[in-house]
Coordinates of N, CA, C and O in Angstrom, one line a residue:
M1 N 8.2 -12.5 -19.2 CA 9.6 -11.7 -18.5 C 10.1 -12.8 -17.3 O 11.2 -12.6 -17.1
G2 N 9.0 -13.6 -17.1 CA 9.5 -15.0 -16.3 C 9.0 -14.4 -14.7 O 8.5 -13.0 -14.5
Q3 N 9.1 -15.1 -13.6 CA 8.7 -14.9 -12.6 C 10.0 -14.2 -11.9 O 11.0 -15.0 -11.6
M4 N 10.0 -12.7 -11.8 CA 11.3 -12.2 -11.6 C 11.7 -12.3 -10.2 O 12.8 -12.1 -10.0
S5 N 10.9 -12.4 -9.5 CA 11.1 -12.7 -7.7 C 12.0 -14.1 -7.8 O 13.1 -14.0 -6.9
E6 N 11.6 -14.7 -8.6 CA 12.3 -16.5 -8.6 C 13.6 -16.1 -9.4 O 14.5 -16.7 -8.7
I7 N 13.6 -15.4 -10.4 CA 14.9 -15.5 -11.0 C 16.1 -14.5 -10.5 O 17.0 -14.6 -10.2
I8 N 15.3 -13.4 -9.8 CA 16.4 -12.2 -9.0 C 16.9 -13.5 -7.6 O 18.3 -13.2 -7.4
E9 N 16.4 -14.2 -7.1 CA 16.7 -14.8 -5.9 C 17.3 -16.0 -6.3 O 18.7 -16.0 -5.9
E10 N 17.5 -16.6 -7.7 CA 18.2 -17.7 -8.2 C 19.7 -16.8 -8.5 O 20.9 -17.5 -8.3
F11 N 19.5 -15.7 -9.0 CA 20.7 -14.7 -9.2 C 21.7 -14.4 -8.2 O 22.7 -14.8 -7.8
R12 N 21.1 -14.1 -7.1 CA 21.2 -13.8 -6.0 C 22.1 -14.6 -5.2 O 23.2 -15.0 -4.5
Q13 N 21.5 -16.3 -5.5 CA 22.1 -17.4 -4.6 C 23.5 -17.7 -5.4 O 24.5 -18.1 -5.1
E14 N 23.5 -17.5 -7.0 CA 24.4 -18.0 -7.8 C 25.4 -16.8 -7.8 O 26.9 -17.1 -7.8
H15 N 25.0 -15.5 -7.3 CA 26.1 -14.5 -7.6 C 26.0 -13.8 -6.5 O 25.2 -12.4 -6.7
P16 N 26.3 -13.8 -5.4 CA 25.8 -13.2 -3.9 C 26.7 -11.8 -4.1 O 26.2 -11.0 -3.5
D17 N 27.6 -11.6 -4.7 CA 28.3 -10.3 -4.9 C 28.2 -9.6 -6.2 O 28.8 -8.8 -6.4
G18 N 26.9 -10.2 -6.7 CA 26.6 -9.9 -8.4 C 26.3 -8.4 -8.2 O 25.6 -7.6 -7.5
T19 N 27.0 -7.5 -9.5 CA 26.6 -6.2 -9.4 C 25.4 -6.1 -10.5 O 25.2 -7.1 -10.8
F20 N 24.9 -4.7 -10.9 CA 23.6 -4.7 -11.6 C 24.4 -5.0 -12.7 O 23.4 -5.6 -13.5
E21 N 25.5 -5.0 -13.5 CA 25.9 -5.2 -14.7 C 25.7 -6.9 -14.7 O 25.6 -7.6 -15.9
D22 N 26.4 -7.5 -13.6 CA 26.2 -8.9 -13.8 C 24.8 -9.5 -13.8 O 24.5 -10.5 -14.4
W23 N 23.9 -8.8 -13.2 CA 22.3 -9.1 -13.0 C 22.0 -9.1 -14.5 O 21.4 -9.9 -15.3
V24 N 22.0 -7.9 -15.7 CA 21.7 -7.5 -16.7 C 22.4 -8.7 -17.6 O 21.7 -9.6 -18.3
K25 N 23.7 -9.4 -17.5 CA 24.3 -10.1 -18.0 C 23.8 -11.6 -17.9 O 23.2 -12.1 -18.7
Y26 N 23.2 -11.7 -16.8 CA 22.7 -13.0 -16.2 C 21.1 -13.0 -16.7 O 21.0 -14.4 -17.4
Y27 N 20.6 -12.2 -16.6 CA 18.8 -12.5 -17.1 C 19.1 -12.6 -18.6 O 18.4 -13.2 -19.0
K28 N 20.2 -11.7 -19.5 CA 20.1 -11.8 -20.8 C 20.3 -13.1 -21.3 O 19.8 -13.8 -22.3
T29 N 21.6 -13.7 -20.7 CA 21.9 -15.1 -21.1 C 21.3 -16.3 -20.5 O 21.1 -17.3 -21.2
E30 N 21.0 -16.3 -19.2 CA 20.5 -17.2 -18.6 C 19.1 -17.3 -19.0 O 18.2 -18.4 -18.9
H31 N 18.3 -16.4 -19.2 CA 17.0 -16.3 -19.2 C 16.2 -15.9 -20.4 O 15.0 -15.2 -20.4
D32 N 17.0 -15.5 -21.6 CA 16.6 -15.0 -22.6 C 15.6 -13.5 -22.7 O 14.9 -13.5 -23.1
G33 N 16.6 -12.9 -21.8 CA 16.0 -11.1 -21.4 C 15.9 -10.4 -22.6 O 14.6 -10.0 -22.4
D34 N 16.4 -10.5 -23.5 CA 16.2 -9.7 -24.6 C 14.7 -10.2 -24.8 O 13.8 -9.2 -25.6
E35 N 14.6 -11.2 -25.7 CA 13.6 -11.5 -26.1 C 12.3 -11.8 -25.1 O 11.1 -11.0 -25.9
R36 N 12.3 -11.7 -23.8 CA 11.6 -11.9 -23.0 C 11.2 -10.4 -22.8 O 9.9 -10.0 -22.6
L37 N 12.2 -9.5 -23.0 CA 11.5 -7.9 -22.7 C 10.4 -7.4 -23.8 O 9.8 -6.8 -24.1
E38 N 11.3 -8.0 -25.1 CA 10.2 -8.0 -26.3 C 8.9 -8.5 -26.4 O 8.0 -7.5 -26.7
E39 N 9.0 -9.5 -25.7 CA 7.5 -10.1 -25.4 C 6.5 -9.0 -24.8 O 5.4 -9.2 -25.0
A40 N 7.4 -9.0 -23.4 CA 6.7 -8.2 -22.7 C 6.0 -6.7 -23.4 O 5.1 -6.3 -22.9
T41 N 6.9 -6.1 -23.6 CA 6.6 -4.7 -24.6 C 5.6 -4.8 -25.7 O 4.5 -4.3 -25.3
E42 N 5.4 -6.1 -26.3 CA 4.4 -6.2 -27.3 C 2.8 -6.5 -26.4 O 2.0 -6.1 -27.0
T43 N 3.1 -7.2 -25.3 CA 1.9 -7.2 -24.4 C 1.5 -6.3 -23.8 O -0.1 -6.0 -23.8
A44 N 2.5 -5.3 -23.2 CA 2.1 -4.5 -22.4 C 1.6 -3.0 -23.1 O 1.0 -2.2 -22.9
Y45 N 2.4 -2.7 -24.5 CA 1.9 -1.4 -25.0 C 0.6 -1.4 -25.6 O 0.3 0.1 -25.4
P46 N -0.2 -2.2 -25.9 CA -1.9 -1.9 -26.1 C -2.2 -1.5 -24.8 O -3.0 -0.7 -25.3
M47 N -1.8 -2.1 -23.8 CA -2.7 -1.5 -22.5 C -2.3 -0.1 -22.5 O -2.6 1.0 -21.9
V48 N -0.9 0.5 -22.4 CA -0.5 1.8 -22.8 C -1.1 2.7 -23.6 O -1.7 3.8 -23.1
E49 N -1.7 2.2 -24.6 CA -2.3 3.0 -26.0 C -3.9 3.2 -25.1 O -4.2 4.4 -25.2
K50 N -4.1 2.2 -24.5 CA -5.4 2.3 -24.0 C -5.6 3.4 -22.8 O -6.5 4.3 -22.8
M51 N -4.7 3.2 -22.1 CA -4.5 4.6 -20.9 C -4.3 5.6 -21.5 O -4.6 6.8 -21.0
R52 N -3.4 6.0 -22.6 CA -3.2 6.9 -23.0 C -4.4 7.9 -23.7 O -4.8 8.8 -23.4
D53 N -5.1 6.5 -24.4 CA -6.4 7.2 -25.1 C -7.5 7.5 -23.7 O -8.4 8.8 -24.1
A54 N -7.8 6.6 -22.6 CA -8.7 7.0 -21.9 C -8.1 8.6 -21.3 O -8.6 9.2 -20.6
F55 N -6.5 8.8 -21.1 CA -6.2 9.8 -20.3 C -6.8 11.1 -20.9 O -6.8 12.3 -20.7
E56 N -6.6 10.8 -22.4 CA -7.0 12.1 -23.2 C -8.7 12.5 -23.2 O -8.9 13.5 -23.2
E57 N -9.3 11.4 -22.7 CA -11.0 12.0 -22.3 C -11.2 12.9 -21.2 O -12.2 13.1 -21.3
I58 N -10.3 12.7 -20.4 CA -10.3 13.5 -19.1 C -10.3 14.8 -19.2 O -9.4 15.5 -20.2
D59 N -11.4 15.2 -18.9 CA -11.6 16.8 -18.8 C -11.8 17.8 -17.7 O -11.9 16.7 -16.6
E60 N -11.8 18.8 -17.8 CA -12.2 19.6 -16.6 C -13.7 19.3 -15.4 O -13.2 19.0 -14.5
E61 N -14.7 18.7 -16.1 CA -15.7 18.1 -15.6 C -15.6 17.0 -14.8 O -15.6 16.9 -13.5
M62 N -14.7 16.2 -15.4 CA -14.2 14.9 -14.9 C -13.3 15.3 -13.3 O -13.5 14.6 -12.8
T63 N -12.4 16.0 -13.6 CA -11.6 16.3 -12.7 C -12.3 17.2 -11.5 O -12.0 16.6 -10.5
H64 N -13.2 18.3 -12.0 CA -14.0 18.4 -11.1 C -14.6 17.2 -10.0 O -14.7 17.4 -8.6
D65 N -15.6 16.4 -10.9 CA -16.2 15.4 -10.3 C -15.4 15.0 -9.3 O -15.8 14.3 -8.2
F66 N -14.4 14.3 -10.0 CA -13.3 13.1 -8.8 C -12.9 14.2 -7.6 O -13.0 13.6 -6.6
L67 N -12.6 15.1 -7.8 CA -12.0 16.2 -6.7 C -13.2 16.4 -5.8 O -13.3 16.1 -4.2
R68 N -14.6 16.5 -6.3 CA -15.6 16.7 -5.4 C -15.7 15.4 -4.4 O -16.2 15.6 -3.4
D69 N -15.8 14.3 -5.3 CA -16.0 12.9 -4.7 C -15.1 12.7 -3.7 O -15.5 12.4 -2.3
L70 N -13.9 13.1 -3.9 CA -12.6 13.0 -3.3 C -12.8 13.7 -1.6 O -12.5 13.4 -0.7
V71 N -13.1 15.0 -2.1 CA -12.9 15.8 -1.0 C -13.8 15.8 0.2 O -14.1 16.0 1.2
L72 N -15.3 15.8 -0.6 CA -16.4 15.5 0.0 C -16.8 14.2 0.7 O -17.1 14.2 1.8
F73 N -17.1 13.5 0.0 CA -17.5 11.9 0.1 C -16.4 11.2 0.7 O -16.8 10.5 2.1
K74 N -15.6 10.8 0.2 CA -14.5 10.1 0.6 C -13.7 10.6 1.6 O -13.2 9.8 2.7
T75 N -13.5 11.8 2.0 CA -13.0 12.5 3.3 C -13.7 12.1 4.5 O -13.3 11.8 5.2
Y76 N -14.9 12.4 4.2 CA -16.1 12.5 5.1 C -16.1 10.9 5.8 O -16.3 10.6 6.9
E77 N -16.3 10.2 4.4 CA -16.4 8.6 4.9 C -15.6 8.0 5.4 O -15.3 7.3 6.3
G78 N -14.1 8.7 4.9 CA -13.0 7.9 5.7 C -12.6 8.0 7.1 O -12.2 7.4 7.7
F79 N -13.0 9.6 7.4 CA -12.9 10.0 9.0 C -13.6 9.3 9.7 O -13.4 8.8 10.7
D80 N -14.9 9.2 9.1 CA -16.1 8.3 9.9 C -15.5 6.8 10.3 O -15.6 6.1 11.1
I81 N -14.8 6.2 9.0 CA -14.3 4.6 9.5 C -13.0 4.7 10.2 O -13.3 3.8 11.2
Q82 N -12.4 5.6 10.1 CA -11.2 5.8 11.0 C -11.7 6.1 12.5 O -10.9 5.2 13.1
E83 N -12.9 6.7 12.7 CA -13.3 6.8 13.8 C -13.7 5.8 14.3 O -13.5 5.1 15.7
A84 N -14.4 5.0 13.8 CA -15.2 3.7 14.5 C -14.1 2.9 14.7 O -14.1 1.9 15.6
I85 N -13.0 2.6 13.7 CA -11.8 1.6 14.0 C -11.2 2.2 15.1 O -11.0 1.2 16.1
L86 N -10.9 3.3 15.3 CA -10.1 3.5 16.6 C -10.8 3.3 17.8 O -10.2 2.9 18.9
R87 N -12.4 3.7 17.7 CA -13.0 3.2 18.9 C -13.3 1.7 19.5 O -13.2 1.1 20.5
K88 N -13.2 0.9 18.4 CA -13.1 -0.6 18.4 C -11.8 -0.9 19.1 O -11.7 -1.8 19.6
L89 N -10.9 -0.3 18.5 CA -9.5 -1.0 18.9 C -9.0 -0.2 20.2 O -8.6 -1.2 21.4
G90 N -9.7 0.8 20.6 CA -9.9 1.3 22.5 C -10.2 0.0 23.1 O -9.7 -0.3 24.3
E91 N -11.7 -0.6 22.6 CA -12.2 -1.4 23.5 C -11.7 -2.6 23.6 O -11.3 -3.4 24.4
M92 N -10.7 -3.1 22.2 CA -10.1 -4.3 22.2 C -9.0 -4.2 23.4 O -8.4 -5.2 23.7
Y93 N -8.1 -3.0 23.3 CA -6.6 -3.1 24.0 C -7.2 -2.5 25.5 O -6.2 -2.4 26.4
N94 N -8.5 -1.9 25.9 CA -8.6 -1.1 27.1 C -7.9 -0.2 27.0 O -7.4 0.0 28.0
E95 N -8.0 0.6 25.9 CA -7.1 2.2 26.1 C -7.9 3.2 25.4 O -8.8 3.1 25.1
E96 N -7.5 4.1 26.0 CA -7.9 5.5 25.7 C -7.5 5.6 24.0 O -6.8 5.4 23.8
V97 N -8.6 6.3 23.0 CA -7.9 6.5 21.8 C -8.3 7.8 21.4 O -9.2 8.6 22.0
T98 N -7.1 8.5 20.7 CA -7.3 10.1 20.4 C -7.3 9.7 19.0 O -6.1 9.1 18.3
R99 N -7.9 11.0 18.1 CA -7.3 11.0 16.6 C -6.1 11.9 16.8 O -6.0 12.5 17.6
A100 N -5.2 11.9 15.5 CA -4.5 12.5 15.5 C -4.5 14.0 15.4 O -5.3 14.4 14.5
S101 N -3.5 14.8 15.5 CA -3.4 16.3 15.0 C -3.2 16.2 13.8 O -2.5 15.4 13.2
A102 N -3.2 17.7 12.9 CA -2.6 18.1 11.8 C -1.3 17.5 11.7 O -0.5 17.1 10.8
E103 N -0.4 18.2 12.7 CA 0.9 17.6 12.5 C 1.6 16.2 12.5 O 2.2 15.6 11.8
D104 N 0.9 15.4 13.4 CA 0.9 14.1 13.6 C 0.4 13.3 12.1 O 0.9 12.3 11.5
E105 N -0.9 13.4 11.5 CA -1.2 13.3 10.3 C 0.0 13.4 9.0 O -0.2 12.6 8.4
S106 N 0.4 14.5 9.3 CA 1.6 15.2 8.1 C 2.8 13.6 8.5 O 3.7 13.6 7.3
K107 N 2.7 12.9 9.5 CA 4.1 11.9 10.1 C 3.3 10.8 9.7 O 4.3 9.5 9.9
G108 N 1.9 10.4 9.1 CA 1.8 9.3 8.8 C 0.8 8.4 10.0 O 0.7 7.4 9.9
I109 N 0.5 9.4 10.8 CA -0.3 8.9 12.2 C -1.9 9.2 12.0 O -2.1 10.2 11.7
D110 N -3.0 8.4 12.3 CA -4.2 8.6 12.0 C -4.7 8.7 13.6 O -5.8 9.2 13.5
G111 N -4.4 8.3 14.5 CA -4.7 8.2 15.7 C -4.1 7.5 16.5 O -2.9 7.1 16.2
Y112 N -4.1 7.3 18.2 CA -3.5 6.9 19.2 C -4.3 5.8 19.7 O -5.4 6.1 20.4
V113 N -3.8 4.5 19.8 CA -4.4 3.6 21.1 C -3.5 3.8 22.2 O -2.7 3.3 22.1
G114 N -4.2 4.2 23.3 CA -2.9 4.8 24.5 C -2.1 5.4 23.8 O -2.5 6.7 23.1
D115 N -0.7 5.4 24.1 CA 0.5 6.3 23.7 C 1.0 5.6 22.2 O 1.8 6.0 21.7
Q116 N 0.2 4.4 21.7 CA 0.7 3.8 20.5 C 0.1 4.5 19.4 O -1.0 4.4 19.1
P117 N 1.0 5.4 18.6 CA 0.3 5.8 17.1 C 0.1 4.8 16.3 O 0.8 3.5 16.3
V118 N -1.0 4.9 15.9 CA -1.4 4.2 14.6 C -2.0 4.5 13.0 O -2.7 5.8 13.2
Q119 N -1.8 4.1 12.4 CA -2.2 4.2 10.9 C -3.4 3.6 10.4 O -3.4 2.4 10.6
I120 N -4.4 3.9 9.5 CA -5.7 3.1 9.4 C -5.7 3.4 7.6 O -5.8 4.3 7.3
K121 N -5.8 2.2 7.2 CA -5.6 2.5 5.6 C -6.8 1.1 5.1 O -6.8 0.0 5.9
P122 N -7.2 1.5 4.0 CA -8.0 0.1 3.3 C -7.3 -0.6 2.9 O -5.9 -0.5 2.7
T123 N -7.5 -2.0 2.8 CA -7.0 -2.9 2.3 C -6.4 -2.7 0.9 O -5.3 -3.0 0.4
T124 N -7.0 -1.9 0.0 CA -6.6 -1.5 -1.0 C -5.7 -0.6 -1.3 O -4.9 -0.1 -2.4
Y125 N -5.1 0.2 -0.2 CA -4.3 0.9 -0.2 C -2.9 0.4 -0.7 O -2.6 -0.7 -0.2
P126 N -2.4 1.2 -1.6 CA -1.0 0.3 -2.3 C 0.1 -0.1 -1.1 O 0.5 0.8 -0.7
D127 N 0.5 -1.2 -1.6 CA 2.0 -1.7 -0.6 C 3.2 -0.4 -0.9 O 3.9 -0.3 0.3
D128 N 3.4 -0.2 -2.2 CA 4.3 0.7 -2.2 C 4.4 2.3 -1.4 O 5.5 2.9 -1.2
L129 N 3.0 2.4 -1.1 CA 3.3 3.6 -0.4 C 3.1 3.5 1.0 O 3.1 4.6 1.8
Q130 N 3.1 2.5 1.6 CA 3.4 1.9 2.9 C 4.7 1.9 3.3 O 4.8 2.1 4.7
E131 N 5.8 1.8 2.3 CA 7.2 1.7 2.7 C 7.5 2.7 4.1 O 8.5 2.4 4.9
G132 N 6.8 4.0 3.3 CA 7.9 5.0 4.6 C 6.9 5.4 6.1 O 7.1 6.2 6.8
I133 N 6.0 4.3 6.0 CA 5.2 4.5 7.3 C 5.6 3.6 8.4 O 6.3 2.4 8.5
E134 N 6.3 4.4 9.5 CA 6.8 4.1 10.8 C 6.1 3.4 12.0 O 6.5 3.0 12.8
V135 N 4.7 3.7 11.7 CA 3.6 3.3 12.8 C 3.1 1.9 12.3 O 3.0 1.8 10.9
P136 N 2.6 1.2 13.2 CA 1.5 -0.2 13.1 C 0.3 0.2 12.0 O 0.0 1.4 12.3
I137 N 0.0 -0.3 11.0 CA -1.2 0.0 10.1 C -2.2 -1.1 10.3 O -1.8 -2.4 10.4
V138 N -3.3 -0.4 10.4 CA -4.4 -1.2 10.7 C -5.0 -1.1 9.5 O -5.4 -0.4 9.1
T139 N -5.1 -2.5 8.6 CA -6.3 -2.3 7.9 C -7.6 -3.1 7.5 O -8.0 -3.5 8.8
Y140 N -8.4 -2.2 6.6 CA -9.8 -2.6 6.8 C -10.4 -3.0 5.2 O -9.6 -2.5 4.5
D141 N -11.3 -3.8 5.3 CA -12.0 -4.2 4.1 C -13.3 -3.8 4.3 O -14.0 -4.6 5.0
E142 N -14.0 -3.0 3.3 CA -15.5 -2.8 3.6 C -16.3 -3.2 2.8 O -16.1 -3.5 1.6
N143 N -17.3 -4.2 3.1 CA -18.3 -4.7 2.3 C -19.3 -4.1 2.5 O -20.3 -4.5 3.5
K144 N -19.6 -3.2 1.3 CA -20.9 -2.3 1.6 C -22.3 -2.9 1.1 O -23.0 -2.2 2.0
S145 N -22.2 -4.1 0.7 CA -23.3 -4.8 0.2 C -24.0 -5.3 1.8 O -25.3 -5.6 1.9
N146 N -23.5 -5.8 2.8 CA -23.9 -6.2 3.6 C -23.7 -5.2 4.8 O -23.6 -5.7 6.2
K147 N -23.1 -4.2 5.0 CA -22.8 -3.2 5.8 C -21.7 -3.6 6.8 O -21.6 -3.4 8.1
A148 N -20.6 -4.9 6.5 CA -19.7 -5.2 7.0 C -18.5 -4.6 6.9 O -18.5 -4.5 5.9
M149 N -17.1 -5.1 8.0 CA -16.2 -4.8 7.7 C -15.2 -5.5 8.3 O -15.6 -5.9 9.9
T150 N -14.0 -6.0 7.5 CA -13.2 -6.6 8.2 C -11.9 -5.7 8.4 O -11.8 -5.0 7.8
V151 N -11.2 -5.7 9.7 CA -10.2 -5.1 10.5 C -9.3 -6.1 10.6 O -9.3 -7.3 11.1
N152 N -8.0 -6.0 10.1 CA -6.6 -6.8 10.4 C -6.0 -5.6 11.1 O -5.0 -4.8 10.7
A153 N -5.8 -5.9 12.5 CA -5.0 -5.3 13.6 C -3.6 -5.9 13.9 O -3.2 -5.6 15.0
S154 N -2.9 -6.9 13.1 CA -1.9 -7.6 13.6 C -0.8 -6.9 13.7 O -0.2 -7.0 14.9
E155 N -0.5 -6.0 13.1 CA 0.7 -5.2 13.4 C 0.7 -4.5 14.4 O 1.8 -4.3 15.3
L156 N -0.6 -3.9 15.0 CA -0.6 -3.3 16.2 C -0.6 -4.1 17.0 O -0.2 -3.8 18.2
S157 N -1.5 -5.3 17.2 CA -1.2 -6.3 18.2 C 0.3 -6.8 18.8 O 0.5 -6.7 20.0
E158 N 1.2 -7.1 17.5 CA 2.4 -6.8 17.6 C 3.3 -6.0 18.5 O 4.0 -6.2 19.4
E159 N 2.9 -4.8 18.2 CA 3.5 -3.7 18.9 C 3.1 -3.4 20.1 O 3.6 -3.4 21.3
M160 N 1.6 -3.7 20.4 CA 1.0 -3.4 21.8 C 1.5 -4.8 22.7 O 1.6 -4.3 23.6
D161 N 1.9 -6.1 22.3 CA 2.1 -6.9 23.1 C 3.7 -6.9 23.1 O 4.2 -6.8 24.5
I162 N 4.4 -6.1 22.4 CA 6.0 -5.7 22.8 C 5.9 -4.7 23.8 O 6.7 -5.0 24.9
E163 N 5.2 -3.6 23.8 CA 5.2 -2.8 24.8 C 4.7 -3.3 26.2 O 5.2 -3.0 27.4
I164 N 3.6 -4.0 26.5 CA 3.1 -4.8 27.4 C 4.3 -5.6 28.2 O 4.2 -5.7 29.2
G165 N 4.7 -6.4 26.9 CA 6.1 -7.2 27.8 C 7.3 -6.3 28.6 O 7.9 -6.9 29.3
D166 N 7.3 -5.0 27.5 CA 8.5 -4.3 27.8 C 8.3 -3.8 29.3 O 9.0 -3.5 30.1
E167 N 6.9 -3.4 29.7 CA 6.8 -2.8 30.7 C 6.8 -4.0 32.1 O 7.0 -3.5 33.1
D168 N 6.6 -4.9 31.8 CA 6.9 -5.9 33.1 C 8.1 -6.2 33.0 O 8.6 -6.9 34.3
D169 N 9.3 -6.0 32.4 CA 10.6 -6.4 32.7 C 11.2 -5.3 33.9 O 10.8 -4.3 34.2

């Protein structure tokens, strides 16, 4: 199908006011779009068949085991990790930290560093699910083999610096 980000950027440069119909015509004529879609379909369809076959293997017991793991183990472990990261963030910024209420959690907030809401997610959390999150996201990568964790608080740092700067004005 080609490097779509490069192709769409090329299209936008050549056709800044281009419509969806212009884009379809451009991709088909300038980048052999119909042929590329056929090739991509031939490549992807065997994977779809494998997913369908795997999906048919899922039974009630597997569903139960997955939900048990999610509810009992992952939830407990996730809250422990969030708690540890919040404590560390409090130390880093010399601020009190608090866990989010159920109402806050429904808004995508896991806790507060001072008055700043924050969300804590593993680095494996899908980017497309982060789009609606309006608070800084702190990510972590857990290395279970050596019991280490890497934390990225760059979004929070930017927000905290802005707030600190605004208070000085």
